[in-house]
Amino acid sequence: MIPSSSMIPSRENLNGYCSSQMNMMKIKVVNKPEAINAQVELDCETKYPELGVYWIHKNNSHNPHFILYINSRLQAVPNNQRYEISKSGNTYKLTVKAFQKQDEGIYNCIVLRNQILYFSSDLPVVLPVRTTQAPTTQRGASETPNFNNRDISNGPSKCSDATVADPHGGLMLPCEPYIWIPLSGGCFLLLITLVITITVCSGLRGHLIGHSMYEDAGLMEVFRQMLDDHLTAMLIL
């Protein structure tokens, strides 16, 4: 009697009726599935080749599924076109012609002898996991080239030594004069402005005391002229 997929009990329900002995049943995969539609070969070596073997498959949910039975005369029941069978000595071969995703899972071969089922060890057969590597970006393509070939750092710039020559040509002047010359000129201009302001205020006070109210227009003209001279002097400096 050939069992169907619904008639295959689990090992837990076969206490006293099943046995798993490595020296009696050996199963291995010959050709691993490298991709979808690849051909996969499974070998089952049995100590009782005259009894034939049963092939079962358990999917990822661990539900057993009866594939076929191969007798000693190389007759497969049922005759499934998805599989090929062969036999060499004590080894029965099962070939999956076009391995699919649903063919992944655990495979076992079984021998029925004296009303006892002898199970092989579990043989997992799965497709390889394909990992996609993230694209790498080449550094330096978007960087701004340094045409001067000088060291560029994030730190503050330092004044160069006047005695050191520029390797790219020319004399490297120190930066102190660029700081002290404008600062000294500004202080000198501020001092002149202060002196002129004191002089103008003193002269204006003297004119206001010594002249009458009728001379206000003339004093305003003198004051305007002094301011013009002051502004001219500042522009010249």
PDB file of C-alpha atoms in Angstrom:
ATOM      1  CA  MET A   1       0.000   0.000   0.000  1.00  0.00           C
ATOM      2  CA  ILE A   2       1.386   3.389  -1.013  1.00  0.00           C
ATOM      3  CA  PRO A   3       0.691   6.138   1.546  1.00  0.00           C
ATOM      4  CA  SER A   4      -0.750   9.484   0.535  1.00  0.00           C
ATOM      5  CA  SER A   5       0.266  12.828   2.001  1.00  0.00           C
ATOM      6  CA  SER A   6      -2.672  12.759   4.432  1.00  0.00           C
ATOM      7  CA  MET A   7      -1.747   9.250   5.633  1.00  0.00           C
ATOM      8  CA  ILE A   8       1.824  10.092   6.689  1.00  0.00           C
ATOM      9  CA  PRO A   9       1.934  10.465  10.472  1.00  0.00           C
ATOM     10  CA  SER A  10       4.525  12.452  12.325  1.00  0.00           C
ATOM     11  CA  ARG A  11       7.263  10.730  14.313  1.00  0.00           C
ATOM     12  CA  GLU A  12       5.604  11.733  17.555  1.00  0.00           C
ATOM     13  CA  ASN A  13       2.523   9.709  16.573  1.00  0.00           C
ATOM     14  CA  LEU A  14       4.572   6.622  15.686  1.00  0.00           C
ATOM     15  CA  ASN A  15       5.839   5.588  19.104  1.00  0.00           C
ATOM     16  CA  GLY A  16       7.090   2.028  18.761  1.00  0.00           C
ATOM     17  CA  TYR A  17       6.495   1.995  14.979  1.00  0.00           C
ATOM     18  CA  CYS A  18       9.279   4.209  13.662  1.00  0.00           C
ATOM     19  CA  SER A  19      13.002   4.368  14.122  1.00  0.00           C
ATOM     20  CA  SER A  20      15.740   6.753  13.073  1.00  0.00           C
ATOM     21  CA  GLN A  21      19.064   4.971  12.743  1.00  0.00           C
ATOM     22  CA  MET A  22      21.935   6.678  10.995  1.00  0.00           C
ATOM     23  CA  ASN A  23      23.624   3.383  10.104  1.00  0.00           C
ATOM     24  CA  MET A  24      20.510   2.126   8.279  1.00  0.00           C
ATOM     25  CA  MET A  25      19.437   5.232   6.322  1.00  0.00           C
ATOM     26  CA  LYS A  26      21.791   7.891   4.986  1.00  0.00           C
ATOM     27  CA  ILE A  27      20.599  10.834   2.934  1.00  0.00           C
ATOM     28  CA  LYS A  28      22.587  13.602   1.264  1.00  0.00           C
ATOM     29  CA  VAL A  29      22.254  16.236  -1.423  1.00  0.00           C
ATOM     30  CA  VAL A  30      24.469  15.806  -4.486  1.00  0.00           C
ATOM     31  CA  ASN A  31      23.616  18.954  -6.423  1.00  0.00           C
ATOM     32  CA  LYS A  32      22.470  21.890  -4.317  1.00  0.00           C
ATOM     33  CA  PRO A  33      19.934  24.310  -5.788  1.00  0.00           C
ATOM     34  CA  GLU A  34      21.855  27.349  -7.002  1.00  0.00           C
ATOM     35  CA  ALA A  35      18.823  29.106  -8.485  1.00  0.00           C
ATOM     36  CA  ILE A  36      15.221  28.649  -9.525  1.00  0.00           C
ATOM     37  CA  ASN A  37      14.702  25.856 -12.116  1.00  0.00           C
ATOM     38  CA  ALA A  38      18.043  24.274 -11.179  1.00  0.00           C
ATOM     39  CA  GLN A  39      18.339  20.475 -11.134  1.00  0.00           C
ATOM     40  CA  VAL A  40      18.747  19.029  -7.637  1.00  0.00           C
ATOM     41  CA  GLU A  41      19.866  15.460  -6.888  1.00  0.00           C
ATOM     42  CA  LEU A  42      19.257  13.653  -3.579  1.00  0.00           C
ATOM     43  CA  ASP A  43      20.802  10.320  -2.627  1.00  0.00           C
ATOM     44  CA  CYS A  44      19.384   7.850  -0.115  1.00  0.00           C
ATOM     45  CA  GLU A  45      21.578   4.948   0.941  1.00  0.00           C
ATOM     46  CA  THR A  46      19.688   2.130   2.637  1.00  0.00           C
ATOM     47  CA  LYS A  47      20.672  -1.096   4.326  1.00  0.00           C
ATOM     48  CA  TYR A  48      17.658  -2.845   2.770  1.00  0.00           C
ATOM     49  CA  PRO A  49      17.662  -1.871  -0.924  1.00  0.00           C
ATOM     50  CA  GLU A  50      15.311  -4.735  -1.828  1.00  0.00           C
ATOM     51  CA  LEU A  51      12.494  -2.985   0.075  1.00  0.00           C
ATOM     52  CA  GLY A  52      12.608   0.237  -1.907  1.00  0.00           C
ATOM     53  CA  VAL A  53      12.350   3.727  -0.363  1.00  0.00           C
ATOM     54  CA  TYR A  54       9.703   6.343   0.267  1.00  0.00           C
ATOM     55  CA  TRP A  55      10.482  10.013  -0.269  1.00  0.00           C
ATOM     56  CA  ILE A  56       8.730  12.688   1.755  1.00  0.00           C
ATOM     57  CA  HIS A  57       9.066  16.457   1.878  1.00  0.00           C
ATOM     58  CA  LYS A  58       8.228  18.852   4.707  1.00  0.00           C
ATOM     59  CA  ASN A  59       7.714  22.471   3.721  1.00  0.00           C
ATOM     60  CA  ASN A  60       8.491  25.500   5.838  1.00  0.00           C
ATOM     61  CA  SER A  61       5.361  24.929   7.913  1.00  0.00           C
ATOM     62  CA  HIS A  62       6.622  21.369   8.619  1.00  0.00           C
ATOM     63  CA  ASN A  63       3.648  19.693   6.966  1.00  0.00           C
ATOM     64  CA  PRO A  64       4.793  16.334   5.517  1.00  0.00           C
ATOM     65  CA  HIS A  65       4.083  15.689   1.861  1.00  0.00           C
ATOM     66  CA  PHE A  66       4.493  12.273   0.207  1.00  0.00           C
ATOM     67  CA  ILE A  67       6.490  12.571  -3.017  1.00  0.00           C
ATOM     68  CA  LEU A  68       6.738   9.008  -4.373  1.00  0.00           C
ATOM     69  CA  TYR A  69       7.782   5.446  -3.671  1.00  0.00           C
ATOM     70  CA  ILE A  70      10.591   3.723  -5.571  1.00  0.00           C
ATOM     71  CA  ASN A  71      10.672  -0.065  -5.555  1.00  0.00           C
ATOM     72  CA  SER A  72      13.668  -2.275  -6.229  1.00  0.00           C
ATOM     73  CA  ARG A  73      12.656  -2.556  -9.934  1.00  0.00           C
ATOM     74  CA  LEU A  74      12.902   1.233 -10.334  1.00  0.00           C
ATOM     75  CA  GLN A  75       9.194   1.768 -10.602  1.00  0.00           C
ATOM     76  CA  ALA A  76       7.934   5.027  -9.164  1.00  0.00           C
ATOM     77  CA  VAL A  77       4.481   5.333  -7.633  1.00  0.00           C
ATOM     78  CA  PRO A  78       2.999   7.741  -8.453  1.00  0.00           C
ATOM     79  CA  ASN A  79       4.746   8.586 -11.675  1.00  0.00           C
ATOM     80  CA  ASN A  80       5.459  12.298 -11.310  1.00  0.00           C
ATOM     81  CA  GLN A  81       6.995  14.074 -14.304  1.00  0.00           C
ATOM     82  CA  ARG A  82       8.715  16.626 -12.033  1.00  0.00           C
ATOM     83  CA  TYR A  83      11.086  13.927 -10.722  1.00  0.00           C
ATOM     84  CA  GLU A  84      13.553  11.415 -12.104  1.00  0.00           C
ATOM     85  CA  ILE A  85      14.609   8.247 -10.291  1.00  0.00           C
ATOM     86  CA  SER A  86      17.634   5.973 -10.500  1.00  0.00           C
ATOM     87  CA  LYS A  87      19.373   3.306  -8.433  1.00  0.00           C
ATOM     88  CA  SER A  88      22.973   2.293  -7.960  1.00  0.00           C
ATOM     89  CA  GLY A  89      23.713  -0.556  -5.547  1.00  0.00           C
ATOM     90  CA  ASN A  90      22.216   0.384  -2.178  1.00  0.00           C
ATOM     91  CA  THR A  91      21.605   4.017  -3.158  1.00  0.00           C
ATOM     92  CA  TYR A  92      18.357   5.413  -4.526  1.00  0.00           C
ATOM     93  CA  LYS A  93      18.527   8.761  -6.299  1.00  0.00           C
ATOM     94  CA  LEU A  94      15.750  11.321  -6.538  1.00  0.00           C
ATOM     95  CA  THR A  95      16.236  14.197  -8.991  1.00  0.00           C
ATOM     96  CA  VAL A  96      14.096  17.332  -8.960  1.00  0.00           C
ATOM     97  CA  LYS A  97      14.161  18.479 -12.570  1.00  0.00           C
ATOM     98  CA  ALA A  98      13.331  22.156 -11.973  1.00  0.00           C
ATOM     99  CA  PHE A  99      13.654  23.196  -8.340  1.00  0.00           C
ATOM    100  CA  GLN A 100      11.097  25.830  -7.265  1.00  0.00           C
ATOM    101  CA  LYS A 101      10.569  27.965  -4.199  1.00  0.00           C
ATOM    102  CA  GLN A 102       7.870  25.615  -2.910  1.00  0.00           C
ATOM    103  CA  ASP A 103      10.373  22.734  -3.095  1.00  0.00           C
ATOM    104  CA  GLU A 104      12.397  24.187  -0.237  1.00  0.00           C
ATOM    105  CA  GLY A 105      12.202  22.391   3.088  1.00  0.00           C
ATOM    106  CA  ILE A 106      13.233  19.148   4.795  1.00  0.00           C
ATOM    107  CA  TYR A 107      13.622  15.889   2.858  1.00  0.00           C
ATOM    108  CA  ASN A 108      13.582  12.355   4.274  1.00  0.00           C
ATOM    109  CA  CYS A 109      13.774   8.888   2.822  1.00  0.00           C
ATOM    110  CA  ILE A 110      11.974   6.039   4.624  1.00  0.00           C
ATOM    111  CA  VAL A 111      12.120   2.230   4.556  1.00  0.00           C
ATOM    112  CA  LEU A 112       9.241   0.089   5.777  1.00  0.00           C
ATOM    113  CA  ARG A 113      10.452  -3.195   7.291  1.00  0.00           C
ATOM    114  CA  ASN A 114       8.550  -5.543   9.598  1.00  0.00           C
ATOM    115  CA  GLN A 115       5.893  -2.871  10.120  1.00  0.00           C
ATOM    116  CA  ILE A 116       8.513  -0.409  11.331  1.00  0.00           C
ATOM    117  CA  LEU A 117       9.357   2.798   9.488  1.00  0.00           C
ATOM    118  CA  TYR A 118      13.033   3.647   9.385  1.00  0.00           C
ATOM    119  CA  PHE A 119      13.624   7.364   8.852  1.00  0.00           C
ATOM    120  CA  SER A 120      16.743   9.002   7.566  1.00  0.00           C
ATOM    121  CA  SER A 121      18.050  12.154   9.162  1.00  0.00           C
ATOM    122  CA  ASP A 122      16.523  15.485   8.145  1.00  0.00           C
ATOM    123  CA  LEU A 123      18.059  16.989   5.011  1.00  0.00           C
ATOM    124  CA  PRO A 124      17.363  20.715   4.548  1.00  0.00           C
ATOM    125  CA  VAL A 125      17.368  21.875   0.938  1.00  0.00           C
ATOM    126  CA  VAL A 126      16.970  25.609   0.337  1.00  0.00           C
ATOM    127  CA  LEU A 127      17.821  28.166  -2.286  1.00  0.00           C
ATOM    128  CA  PRO A 128      20.805  30.429  -1.592  1.00  0.00           C
ATOM    129  CA  VAL A 129      20.077  33.852  -0.136  1.00  0.00           C
ATOM    130  CA  ARG A 130      20.963  36.609  -2.555  1.00  0.00           C
ATOM    131  CA  THR A 131      22.247  39.794  -0.954  1.00  0.00           C
ATOM    132  CA  THR A 132      22.327  43.083  -2.854  1.00  0.00           C
ATOM    133  CA  GLN A 133      25.373  45.199  -2.190  1.00  0.00           C
ATOM    134  CA  ALA A 134      24.805  48.926  -1.950  1.00  0.00           C
ATOM    135  CA  PRO A 135      26.597  50.903  -4.667  1.00  0.00           C
ATOM    136  CA  THR A 136      29.780  52.590  -3.528  1.00  0.00           C
ATOM    137  CA  THR A 137      30.553  56.176  -4.457  1.00  0.00           C
ATOM    138  CA  GLN A 138      34.016  57.167  -5.576  1.00  0.00           C
ATOM    139  CA  ARG A 139      35.545  59.863  -3.464  1.00  0.00           C
ATOM    140  CA  GLY A 140      37.413  62.689  -5.078  1.00  0.00           C
ATOM    141  CA  ALA A 141      35.132  63.099  -8.113  1.00  0.00           C
ATOM    142  CA  SER A 142      33.149  65.939  -6.565  1.00  0.00           C
ATOM    143  CA  GLU A 143      36.023  67.459  -4.606  1.00  0.00           C
ATOM    144  CA  THR A 144      37.433  70.822  -5.700  1.00  0.00           C
ATOM    145  CA  PRO A 145      40.996  70.318  -6.906  1.00  0.00           C
ATOM    146  CA  ASN A 146      43.748  72.291  -5.216  1.00  0.00           C
ATOM    147  CA  PHE A 147      45.593  73.762  -8.145  1.00  0.00           C
ATOM    148  CA  ASN A 148      48.164  75.442  -5.924  1.00  0.00           C
ATOM    149  CA  ASN A 149      49.077  72.114  -4.300  1.00  0.00           C
ATOM    150  CA  ARG A 150      49.072  73.800  -0.914  1.00  0.00           C
ATOM    151  CA  ASP A 151      48.034  72.335   2.371  1.00  0.00           C
ATOM    152  CA  ILE A 152      44.488  73.401   3.208  1.00  0.00           C
ATOM    153  CA  SER A 153      43.446  73.056   6.828  1.00  0.00           C
ATOM    154  CA  ASN A 154      40.451  74.109   8.880  1.00  0.00           C
ATOM    155  CA  GLY A 155      42.576  75.912  11.483  1.00  0.00           C
ATOM    156  CA  PRO A 156      43.294  79.674  11.591  1.00  0.00           C
ATOM    157  CA  SER A 157      45.839  80.994   9.162  1.00  0.00           C
ATOM    158  CA  LYS A 158      49.212  82.031  10.544  1.00  0.00           C
ATOM    159  CA  CYS A 159      51.459  84.877   9.576  1.00  0.00           C
ATOM    160  CA  SER A 160      54.434  83.806   7.556  1.00  0.00           C
ATOM    161  CA  ASP A 161      57.997  84.529   8.393  1.00  0.00           C
ATOM    162  CA  ALA A 162      59.474  87.297   6.263  1.00  0.00           C
ATOM    163  CA  THR A 163      62.754  85.426   6.008  1.00  0.00           C
ATOM    164  CA  VAL A 164      61.132  82.373   4.392  1.00  0.00           C
ATOM    165  CA  ALA A 165      60.633  82.389   0.651  1.00  0.00           C
ATOM    166  CA  ASP A 166      57.480  81.144  -1.012  1.00  0.00           C
ATOM    167  CA  PRO A 167      58.160  77.727  -2.610  1.00  0.00           C
ATOM    168  CA  HIS A 168      55.843  78.712  -5.481  1.00  0.00           C
ATOM    169  CA  GLY A 169      57.839  81.885  -6.198  1.00  0.00           C
ATOM    170  CA  GLY A 170      57.931  85.348  -4.741  1.00  0.00           C
ATOM    171  CA  LEU A 171      58.525  86.719  -1.267  1.00  0.00           C
ATOM    172  CA  MET A 172      56.154  85.859   1.550  1.00  0.00           C
ATOM    173  CA  LEU A 173      55.614  89.176   3.392  1.00  0.00           C
ATOM    174  CA  PRO A 174      54.600  89.120   7.067  1.00  0.00           C
ATOM    175  CA  CYS A 175      51.027  90.141   7.801  1.00  0.00           C
ATOM    176  CA  GLU A 176      51.817  92.446  10.798  1.00  0.00           C
ATOM    177  CA  PRO A 177      52.132  95.645   8.664  1.00  0.00           C
ATOM    178  CA  TYR A 178      48.697  94.998   7.165  1.00  0.00           C
ATOM    179  CA  ILE A 179      47.315  95.142  10.705  1.00  0.00           C
ATOM    180  CA  TRP A 180      49.301  97.974  12.334  1.00  0.00           C
ATOM    181  CA  ILE A 181      49.347 100.498   9.449  1.00  0.00           C
ATOM    182  CA  PRO A 182      45.510 100.879   9.180  1.00  0.00           C
ATOM    183  CA  LEU A 183      45.221 100.867  12.974  1.00  0.00           C
ATOM    184  CA  SER A 184      47.842 103.633  13.397  1.00  0.00           C
ATOM    185  CA  GLY A 185      46.283 105.709  10.631  1.00  0.00           C
ATOM    186  CA  GLY A 186      42.862 105.450  12.241  1.00  0.00           C
ATOM    187  CA  CYS A 187      44.197 106.593  15.623  1.00  0.00           C
ATOM    188  CA  PHE A 188      46.009 109.526  14.002  1.00  0.00           C
ATOM    189  CA  LEU A 189      42.872 110.563  12.123  1.00  0.00           C
ATOM    190  CA  LEU A 190      40.827 110.370  15.323  1.00  0.00           C
ATOM    191  CA  LEU A 191      43.354 112.619  17.121  1.00  0.00           C
ATOM    192  CA  ILE A 192      43.257 115.262  14.347  1.00  0.00           C
ATOM    193  CA  THR A 193      39.451 115.200  14.382  1.00  0.00           C
ATOM    194  CA  LEU A 194      39.433 115.763  18.149  1.00  0.00           C
ATOM    195  CA  VAL A 195      41.841 118.749  17.894  1.00  0.00           C
ATOM    196  CA  ILE A 196      39.830 120.359  15.076  1.00  0.00           C
ATOM    197  CA  THR A 197      36.585 119.923  17.004  1.00  0.00           C
ATOM    198  CA  ILE A 198      38.025 121.631  20.108  1.00  0.00           C
ATOM    199  CA  THR A 199      39.386 124.480  18.000  1.00  0.00           C
ATOM    200  CA  VAL A 200      36.095 125.027  16.194  1.00  0.00           C
ATOM    201  CA  CYS A 201      34.089 125.055  19.405  1.00  0.00           C
ATOM    202  CA  SER A 202      36.492 127.541  21.087  1.00  0.00           C
ATOM    203  CA  GLY A 203      36.446 129.890  18.094  1.00  0.00           C
ATOM    204  CA  LEU A 204      32.667 129.729  17.790  1.00  0.00           C
ATOM    205  CA  ARG A 205      32.250 130.659  21.448  1.00  0.00           C
ATOM    206  CA  GLY A 206      34.517 133.701  21.036  1.00  0.00           C
ATOM    207  CA  HIS A 207      32.612 134.877  17.973  1.00  0.00           C
ATOM    208  CA  LEU A 208      29.259 134.550  19.713  1.00  0.00           C
ATOM    209  CA  ILE A 209      30.406 136.643  22.703  1.00  0.00           C
ATOM    210  CA  GLY A 210      32.109 139.395  20.683  1.00  0.00           C
ATOM    211  CA  HIS A 211      29.424 139.935  18.017  1.00  0.00           C
ATOM    212  CA  SER A 212      25.833 140.936  18.093  1.00  0.00           C
ATOM    213  CA  MET A 213      22.807 138.980  17.050  1.00  0.00           C
ATOM    214  CA  TYR A 214      22.845 140.681  13.666  1.00  0.00           C
ATOM    215  CA  GLU A 215      26.075 138.941  12.783  1.00  0.00           C
ATOM    216  CA  ASP A 216      24.612 135.424  13.185  1.00  0.00           C
ATOM    217  CA  ALA A 217      24.411 134.914   9.443  1.00  0.00           C
ATOM    218  CA  GLY A 218      28.104 135.677   9.056  1.00  0.00           C
ATOM    219  CA  LEU A 219      29.014 133.370  11.922  1.00  0.00           C
ATOM    220  CA  MET A 220      27.029 130.544  10.355  1.00  0.00           C
ATOM    221  CA  GLU A 221      28.898 131.096   7.102  1.00  0.00           C
ATOM    222  CA  VAL A 222      32.228 130.990   8.948  1.00  0.00           C
ATOM    223  CA  PHE A 223      31.169 127.787  10.760  1.00  0.00           C
ATOM    224  CA  ARG A 224      30.106 126.162   7.490  1.00  0.00           C
ATOM    225  CA  GLN A 225      33.436 127.084   5.896  1.00  0.00           C
ATOM    226  CA  MET A 226      35.342 125.581   8.842  1.00  0.00           C
ATOM    227  CA  LEU A 227      33.377 122.352   8.548  1.00  0.00           C
ATOM    228  CA  ASP A 228      34.109 122.209   4.808  1.00  0.00           C
ATOM    229  CA  ASP A 229      37.819 122.681   5.504  1.00  0.00           C
ATOM    230  CA  HIS A 230      37.650 119.955   8.167  1.00  0.00           C
ATOM    231  CA  LEU A 231      35.986 117.488   5.800  1.00  0.00           C
ATOM    232  CA  THR A 232      38.497 118.312   3.075  1.00  0.00           C
ATOM    233  CA  ALA A 233      41.357 117.650   5.474  1.00  0.00           C
ATOM    234  CA  MET A 234      39.852 114.285   6.433  1.00  0.00           C
ATOM    235  CA  LEU A 235      39.486 113.270   2.762  1.00  0.00           C
ATOM    236  CA  ILE A 236      43.114 114.218   2.070  1.00  0.00           C
ATOM    237  CA  LEU A 237      44.262 112.042   4.984  1.00  0.00           C
TER     238      LEU A 237
END
